[in-house]
Tab-separated table of C-alpha atoms in Angstrom:
chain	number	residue	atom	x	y	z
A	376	UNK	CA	0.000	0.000	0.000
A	377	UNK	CA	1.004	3.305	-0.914
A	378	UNK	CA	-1.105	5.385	0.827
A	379	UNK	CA	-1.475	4.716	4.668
A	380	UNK	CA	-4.338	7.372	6.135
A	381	UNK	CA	-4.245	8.625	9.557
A	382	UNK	CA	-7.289	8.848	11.578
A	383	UNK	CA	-7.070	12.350	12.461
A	384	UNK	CA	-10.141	14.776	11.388
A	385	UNK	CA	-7.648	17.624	9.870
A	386	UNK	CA	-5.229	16.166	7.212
A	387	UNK	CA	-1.267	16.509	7.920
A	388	UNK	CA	0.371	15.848	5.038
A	389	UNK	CA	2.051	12.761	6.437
A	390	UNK	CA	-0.778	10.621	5.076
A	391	UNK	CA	1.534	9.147	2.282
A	392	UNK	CA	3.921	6.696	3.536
A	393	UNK	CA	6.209	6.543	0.680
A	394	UNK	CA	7.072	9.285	-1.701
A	395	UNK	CA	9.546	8.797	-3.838
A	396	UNK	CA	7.604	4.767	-4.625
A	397	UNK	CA	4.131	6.605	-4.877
A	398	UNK	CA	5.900	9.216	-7.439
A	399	UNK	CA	7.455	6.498	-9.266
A	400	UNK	CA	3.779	4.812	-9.818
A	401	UNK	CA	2.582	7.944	-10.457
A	402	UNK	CA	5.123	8.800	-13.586
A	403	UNK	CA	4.666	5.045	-14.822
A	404	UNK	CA	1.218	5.403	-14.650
A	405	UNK	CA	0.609	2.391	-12.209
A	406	UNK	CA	-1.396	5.098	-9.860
A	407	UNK	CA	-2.686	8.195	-9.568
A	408	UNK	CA	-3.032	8.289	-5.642
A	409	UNK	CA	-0.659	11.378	-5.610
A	410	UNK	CA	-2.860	13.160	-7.801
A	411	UNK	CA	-6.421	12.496	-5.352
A	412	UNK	CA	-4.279	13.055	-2.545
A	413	UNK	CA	-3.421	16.498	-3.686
A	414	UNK	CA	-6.877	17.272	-4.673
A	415	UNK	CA	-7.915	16.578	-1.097
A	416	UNK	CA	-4.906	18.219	0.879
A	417	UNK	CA	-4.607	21.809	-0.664
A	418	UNK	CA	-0.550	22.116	0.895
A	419	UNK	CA	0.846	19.395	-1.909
A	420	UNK	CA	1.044	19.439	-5.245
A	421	UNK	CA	1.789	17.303	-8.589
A	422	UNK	CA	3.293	18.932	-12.020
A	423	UNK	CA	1.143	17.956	-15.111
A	424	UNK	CA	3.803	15.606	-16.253
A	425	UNK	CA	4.535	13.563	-13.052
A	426	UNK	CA	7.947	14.760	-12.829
A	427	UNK	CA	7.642	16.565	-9.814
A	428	UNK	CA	5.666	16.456	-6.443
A	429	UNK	CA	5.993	18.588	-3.203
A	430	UNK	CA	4.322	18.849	0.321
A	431	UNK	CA	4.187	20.828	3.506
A	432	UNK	CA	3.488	19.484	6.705
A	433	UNK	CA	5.182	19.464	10.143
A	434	UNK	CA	8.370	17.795	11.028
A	435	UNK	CA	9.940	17.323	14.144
A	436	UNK	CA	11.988	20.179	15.341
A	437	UNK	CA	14.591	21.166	18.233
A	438	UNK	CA	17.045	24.227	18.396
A	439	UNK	CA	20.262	23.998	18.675
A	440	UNK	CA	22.334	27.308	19.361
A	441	UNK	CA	19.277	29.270	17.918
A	442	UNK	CA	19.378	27.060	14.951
A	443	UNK	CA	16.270	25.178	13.660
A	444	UNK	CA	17.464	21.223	13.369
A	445	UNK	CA	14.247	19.652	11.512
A	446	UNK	CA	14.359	15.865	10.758
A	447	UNK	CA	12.878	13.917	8.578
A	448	UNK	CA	10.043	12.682	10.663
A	449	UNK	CA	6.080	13.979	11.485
A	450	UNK	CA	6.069	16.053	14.533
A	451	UNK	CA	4.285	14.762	17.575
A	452	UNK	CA	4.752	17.188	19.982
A	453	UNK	CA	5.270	20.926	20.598
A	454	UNK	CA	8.671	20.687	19.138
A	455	UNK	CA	7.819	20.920	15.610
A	456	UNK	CA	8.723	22.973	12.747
A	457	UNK	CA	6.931	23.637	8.647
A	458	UNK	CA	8.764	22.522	6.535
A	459	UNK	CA	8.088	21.252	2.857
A	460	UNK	CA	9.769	17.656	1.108
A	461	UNK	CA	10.284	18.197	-2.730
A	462	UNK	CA	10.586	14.585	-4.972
A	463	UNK	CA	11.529	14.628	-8.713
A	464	UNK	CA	12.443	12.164	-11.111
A	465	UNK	CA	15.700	12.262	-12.709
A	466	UNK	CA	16.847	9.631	-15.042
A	467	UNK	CA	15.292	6.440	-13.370
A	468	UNK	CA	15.598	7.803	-9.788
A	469	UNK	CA	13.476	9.297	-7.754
A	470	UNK	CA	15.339	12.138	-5.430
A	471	UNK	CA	13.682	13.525	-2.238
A	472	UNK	CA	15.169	16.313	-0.295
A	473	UNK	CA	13.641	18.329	3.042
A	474	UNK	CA	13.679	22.410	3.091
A	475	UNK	CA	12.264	24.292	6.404
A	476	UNK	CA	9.957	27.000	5.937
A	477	UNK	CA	9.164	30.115	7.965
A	478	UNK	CA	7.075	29.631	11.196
A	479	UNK	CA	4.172	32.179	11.779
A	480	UNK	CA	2.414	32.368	7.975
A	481	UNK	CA	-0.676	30.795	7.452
A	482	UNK	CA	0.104	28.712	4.379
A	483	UNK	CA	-3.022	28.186	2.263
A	484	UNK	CA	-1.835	26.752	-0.714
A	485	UNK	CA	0.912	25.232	-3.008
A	486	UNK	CA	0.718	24.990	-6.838
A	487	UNK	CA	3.203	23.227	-9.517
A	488	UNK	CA	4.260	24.340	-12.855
A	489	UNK	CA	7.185	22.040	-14.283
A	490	UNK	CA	9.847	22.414	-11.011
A	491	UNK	CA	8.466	25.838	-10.566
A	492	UNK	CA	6.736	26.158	-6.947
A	493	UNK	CA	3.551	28.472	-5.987
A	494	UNK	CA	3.715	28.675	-2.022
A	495	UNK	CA	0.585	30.624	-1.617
A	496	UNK	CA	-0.744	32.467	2.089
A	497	UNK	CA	-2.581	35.108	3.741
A	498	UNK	CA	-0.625	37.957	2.751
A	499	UNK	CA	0.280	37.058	-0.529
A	500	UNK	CA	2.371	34.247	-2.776
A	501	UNK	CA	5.938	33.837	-3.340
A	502	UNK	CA	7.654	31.504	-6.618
A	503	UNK	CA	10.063	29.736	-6.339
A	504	UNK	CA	11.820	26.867	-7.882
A	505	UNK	CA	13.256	22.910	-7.065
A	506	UNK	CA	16.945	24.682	-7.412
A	507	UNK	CA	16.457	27.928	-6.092
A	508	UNK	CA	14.220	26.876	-2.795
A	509	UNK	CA	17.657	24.282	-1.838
A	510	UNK	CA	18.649	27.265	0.186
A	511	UNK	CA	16.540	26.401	3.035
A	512	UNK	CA	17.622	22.690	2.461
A	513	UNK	CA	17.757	21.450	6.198
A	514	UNK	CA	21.259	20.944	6.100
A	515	UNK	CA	22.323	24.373	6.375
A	516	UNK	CA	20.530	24.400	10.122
A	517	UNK	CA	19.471	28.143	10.026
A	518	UNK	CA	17.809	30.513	12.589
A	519	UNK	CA	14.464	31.518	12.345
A	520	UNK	CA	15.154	35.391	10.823
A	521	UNK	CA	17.612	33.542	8.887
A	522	UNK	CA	14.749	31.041	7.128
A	523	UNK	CA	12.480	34.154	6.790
A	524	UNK	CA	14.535	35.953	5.487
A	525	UNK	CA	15.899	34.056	2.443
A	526	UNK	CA	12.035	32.672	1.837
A	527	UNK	CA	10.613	36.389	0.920
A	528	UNK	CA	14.010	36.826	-1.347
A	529	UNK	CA	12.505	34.243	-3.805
A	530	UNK	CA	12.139	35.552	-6.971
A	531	UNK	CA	11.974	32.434	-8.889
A	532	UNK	CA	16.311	32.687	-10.108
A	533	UNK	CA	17.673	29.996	-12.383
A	534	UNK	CA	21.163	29.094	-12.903
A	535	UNK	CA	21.750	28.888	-16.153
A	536	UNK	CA	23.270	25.388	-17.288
A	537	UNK	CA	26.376	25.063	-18.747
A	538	UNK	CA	26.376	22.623	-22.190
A	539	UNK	CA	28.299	19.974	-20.910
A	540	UNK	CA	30.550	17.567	-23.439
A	541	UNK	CA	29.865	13.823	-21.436
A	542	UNK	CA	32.319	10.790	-22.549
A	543	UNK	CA	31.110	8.584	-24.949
A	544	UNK	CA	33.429	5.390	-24.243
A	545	UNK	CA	31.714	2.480	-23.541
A	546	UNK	CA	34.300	1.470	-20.738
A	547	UNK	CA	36.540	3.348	-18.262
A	548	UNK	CA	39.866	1.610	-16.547
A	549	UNK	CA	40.569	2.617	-13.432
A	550	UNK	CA	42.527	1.509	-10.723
A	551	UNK	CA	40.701	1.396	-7.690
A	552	UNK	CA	37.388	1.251	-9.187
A	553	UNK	CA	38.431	-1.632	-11.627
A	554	UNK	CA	36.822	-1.276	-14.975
A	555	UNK	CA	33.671	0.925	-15.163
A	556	UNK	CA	30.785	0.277	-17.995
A	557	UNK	CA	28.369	2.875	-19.553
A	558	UNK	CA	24.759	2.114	-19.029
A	559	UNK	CA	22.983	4.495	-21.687
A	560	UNK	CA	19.668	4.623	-19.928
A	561	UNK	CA	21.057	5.622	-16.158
A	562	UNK	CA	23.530	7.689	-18.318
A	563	UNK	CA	26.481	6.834	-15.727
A	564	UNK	CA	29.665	4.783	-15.575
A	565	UNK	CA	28.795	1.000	-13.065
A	566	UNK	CA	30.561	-1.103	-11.503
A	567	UNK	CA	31.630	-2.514	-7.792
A	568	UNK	CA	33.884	-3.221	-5.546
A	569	UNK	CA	34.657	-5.455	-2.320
A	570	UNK	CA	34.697	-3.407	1.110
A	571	UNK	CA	35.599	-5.870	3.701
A	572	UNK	CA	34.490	-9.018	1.872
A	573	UNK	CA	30.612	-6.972	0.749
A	574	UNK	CA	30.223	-6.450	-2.722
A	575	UNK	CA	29.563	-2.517	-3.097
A	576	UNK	CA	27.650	-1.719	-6.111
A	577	UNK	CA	29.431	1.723	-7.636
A	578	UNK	CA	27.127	4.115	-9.992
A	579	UNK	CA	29.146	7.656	-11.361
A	580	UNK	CA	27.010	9.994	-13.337
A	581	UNK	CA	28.337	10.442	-16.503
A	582	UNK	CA	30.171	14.247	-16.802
A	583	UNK	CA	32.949	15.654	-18.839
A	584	UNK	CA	36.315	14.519	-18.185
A	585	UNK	CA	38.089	16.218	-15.832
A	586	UNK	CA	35.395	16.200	-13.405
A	587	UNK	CA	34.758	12.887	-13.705
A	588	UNK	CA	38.686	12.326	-12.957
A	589	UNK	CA	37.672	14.308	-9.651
A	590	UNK	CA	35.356	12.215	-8.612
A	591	UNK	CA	36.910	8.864	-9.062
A	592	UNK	CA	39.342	10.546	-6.419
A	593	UNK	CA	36.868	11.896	-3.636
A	594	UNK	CA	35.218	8.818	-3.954
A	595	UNK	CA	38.280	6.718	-3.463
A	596	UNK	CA	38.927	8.885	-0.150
A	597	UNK	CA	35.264	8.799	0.698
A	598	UNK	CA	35.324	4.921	1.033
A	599	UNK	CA	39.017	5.113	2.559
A	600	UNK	CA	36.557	6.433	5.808
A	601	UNK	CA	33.284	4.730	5.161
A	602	UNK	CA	33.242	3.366	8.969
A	603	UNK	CA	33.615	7.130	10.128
A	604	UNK	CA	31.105	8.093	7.489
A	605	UNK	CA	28.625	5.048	8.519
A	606	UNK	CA	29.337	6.020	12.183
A	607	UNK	CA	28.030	9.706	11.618
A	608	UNK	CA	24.834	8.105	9.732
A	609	UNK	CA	24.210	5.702	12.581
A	610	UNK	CA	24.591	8.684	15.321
A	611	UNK	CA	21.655	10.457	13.134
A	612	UNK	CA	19.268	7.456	12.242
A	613	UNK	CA	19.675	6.071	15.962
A	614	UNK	CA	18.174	8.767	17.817
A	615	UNK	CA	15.074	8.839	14.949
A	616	UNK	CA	14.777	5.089	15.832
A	617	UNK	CA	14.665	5.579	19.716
A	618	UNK	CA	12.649	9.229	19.084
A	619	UNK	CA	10.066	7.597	16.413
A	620	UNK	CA	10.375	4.214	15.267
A	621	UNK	CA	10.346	2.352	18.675
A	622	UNK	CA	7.737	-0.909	18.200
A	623	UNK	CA	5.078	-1.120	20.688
A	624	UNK	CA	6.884	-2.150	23.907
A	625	UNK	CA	10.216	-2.219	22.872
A	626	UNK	CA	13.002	-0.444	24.753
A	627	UNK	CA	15.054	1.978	23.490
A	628	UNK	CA	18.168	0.125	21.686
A	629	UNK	CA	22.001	1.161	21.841
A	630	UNK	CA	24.492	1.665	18.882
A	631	UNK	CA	25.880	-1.471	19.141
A	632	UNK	CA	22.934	-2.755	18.703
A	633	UNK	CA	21.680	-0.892	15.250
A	634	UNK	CA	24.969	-1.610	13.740
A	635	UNK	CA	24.340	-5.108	13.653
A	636	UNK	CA	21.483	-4.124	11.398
A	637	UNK	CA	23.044	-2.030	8.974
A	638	UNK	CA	24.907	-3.083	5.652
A	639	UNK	CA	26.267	-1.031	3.041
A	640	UNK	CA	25.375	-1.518	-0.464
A	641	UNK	CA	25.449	0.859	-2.760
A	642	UNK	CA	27.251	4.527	-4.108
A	643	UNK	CA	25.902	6.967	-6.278
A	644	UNK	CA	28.478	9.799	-7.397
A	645	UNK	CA	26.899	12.974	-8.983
A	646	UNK	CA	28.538	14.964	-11.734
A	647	UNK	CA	29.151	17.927	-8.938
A	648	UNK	CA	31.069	15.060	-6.874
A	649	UNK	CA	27.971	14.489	-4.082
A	650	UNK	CA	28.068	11.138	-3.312
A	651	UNK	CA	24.929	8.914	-1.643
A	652	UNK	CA	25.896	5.607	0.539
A	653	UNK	CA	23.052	3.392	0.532
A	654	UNK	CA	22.219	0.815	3.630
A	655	UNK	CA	20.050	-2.073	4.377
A	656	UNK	CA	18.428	-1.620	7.903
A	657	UNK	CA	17.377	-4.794	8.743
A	658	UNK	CA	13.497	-4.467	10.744
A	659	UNK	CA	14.452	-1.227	12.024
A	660	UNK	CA	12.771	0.927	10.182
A	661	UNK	CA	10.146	-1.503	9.002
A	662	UNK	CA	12.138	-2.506	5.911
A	663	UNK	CA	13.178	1.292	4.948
A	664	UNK	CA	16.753	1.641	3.715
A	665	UNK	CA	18.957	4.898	4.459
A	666	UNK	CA	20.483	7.263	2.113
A	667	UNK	CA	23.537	8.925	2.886
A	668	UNK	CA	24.303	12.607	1.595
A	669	UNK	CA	27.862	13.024	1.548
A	670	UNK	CA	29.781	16.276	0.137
A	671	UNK	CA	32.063	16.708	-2.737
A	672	UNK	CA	34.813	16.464	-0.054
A	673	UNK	CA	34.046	13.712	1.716
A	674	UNK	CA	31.886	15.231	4.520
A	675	UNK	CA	28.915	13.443	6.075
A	676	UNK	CA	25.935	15.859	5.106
A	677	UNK	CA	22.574	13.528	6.159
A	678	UNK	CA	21.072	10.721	6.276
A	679	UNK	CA	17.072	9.525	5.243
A	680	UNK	CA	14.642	6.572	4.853
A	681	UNK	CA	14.113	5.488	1.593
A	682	UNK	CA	12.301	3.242	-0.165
């Protein structure tokens, strides 16, 4: 089941239980359960072609030195903050990525054109856009005047993209990686690797050559400290276990335990170097996996269920 509905009398937002899978059904025309749900819950919307697919609701908040730390998770308490999740095809994956939104504006309405976002509310309607609204990704943990501030300096801005000249071989040696083959319809360079006897499936987006060169190196360093990286990810998806996921009856676990749960399987490089681990969790998120954001550097961004 795709949808899972909460028996609450207002809606929350937090009535689908898997977006990126319900977008994915949407796009291949298997469902159109996105497209009711939006009809009856005026704070998400769906772009004509499927593509793209946002909603607001409230997550689960703290602050942290005046800074707003939102996780990926409904709030159930007073410590909760607005914030929207964006999803969007690309290629045959389905990305999903958090922003926080300002507290204190009565939000009435979100509309879709292509990636461009309509946040509509009382006093008036700002656009925006999938790349330009990544400023208030909850990464960048900002303060309140901080979020408001950069949400009424929308204007709607595009980057403009820079023709890019891909490789065409079929097959790239390297040596770490071993050799690397083209798949034409993920458009990126595959292969794996063995990290402490686990085969580690290996997926680089396909970009011009010197950047691609980059990445086979920050990925080579980025596995060099996969423990550190997979402890930083277990420090974050622990306490949303013991916080949220907790069975019925069951006491809160330790790190030792989780880690016996969790098994890396999979890295996606990016053409600008970002790099996503991907783990099996065992029962402890009720057969979710976790993504891993890591930076073009190596540094541990965040971590989210998936799938």
């Amino acid at each position: 089941m795709i949808l899972k509905w909460i028996k609450k009398t207002e809606m929350t937002g937090w009535e689908v239980s898997n977006l990126t899978e319900a977008l994915r059904a949407e796009f291949e025309n298997k469902s159109n359960a996105l497209f009711k749900f939006t009809k009856s819950y005026p704070l998400a919307a769906i772009s004509l072609d499927r593509n793209y697919f946002v909603v607001m609701r409230d997550y689960l908040c703290n602050t942290v030195d005046d800074k707003q730390n939102m996780l990926n998770a409904a709030a159930e308490n007073e410590e909760s903050h607005k914030g929207m999740t964006l999803v969007r095809i690309l290629g045959d994956a389905v990305h999903a990525r958090n922003v926080i939104l300002p507290e204190g504006i009565n939000y009435r309405k979100l509309e879709l054109d292509g990636d461009i976002i309509s946040i509509f509310f009382d006093d008036g309607k700002i656009t925006t856009n999938f790349q330009e609204i990544n400023k208030l990704w909850t990464f960048y943990k900002l303060s309140e005047s901080e979020i408001l501030e950069t949400f009424l300096g929308f204007t709607n801005e595009f980057k403009e993209k820079v023709k890019i000249e891909k490789q065409a071989a079929k097959t790239i040696d390297t040596d770490f990686f071993g050799t690397l083959t083209l798949d034409d319809e993920l458009d990126s360079y595959c292969g794996k690797i063995l990290l402490d006897d686990t085969e580690i499936q290996l997926s680089f987006s396909n970009f011009e050559k010197k950047q691609f060169d980059k990445n086979l190196l920050t990925t080579k360093k980025a596995i060099a400290k996969s423990k550190e990286l997979q402890d930083s990810m277990m420090n974050e998806m622990l306490k949303l276990k013991n916080d949220v996921w907790l069975d019925e009856d069951q006491s809160i676990i330790d790190k030792a335990e989780f880690s016996t749960e969790i098994k890396l399987y999979g890295l996606n490089i990016y053409e600008d170097g970002d790099m996503e681990f991907f783990y099996t969790a065992g029962d402890l998120f009720w057969g979710h996996e976790i993504a891993s954001s890591v930076d073009s550097i190596g540094e541990y961004l965040e971590s989210k269920l998936i799938g």
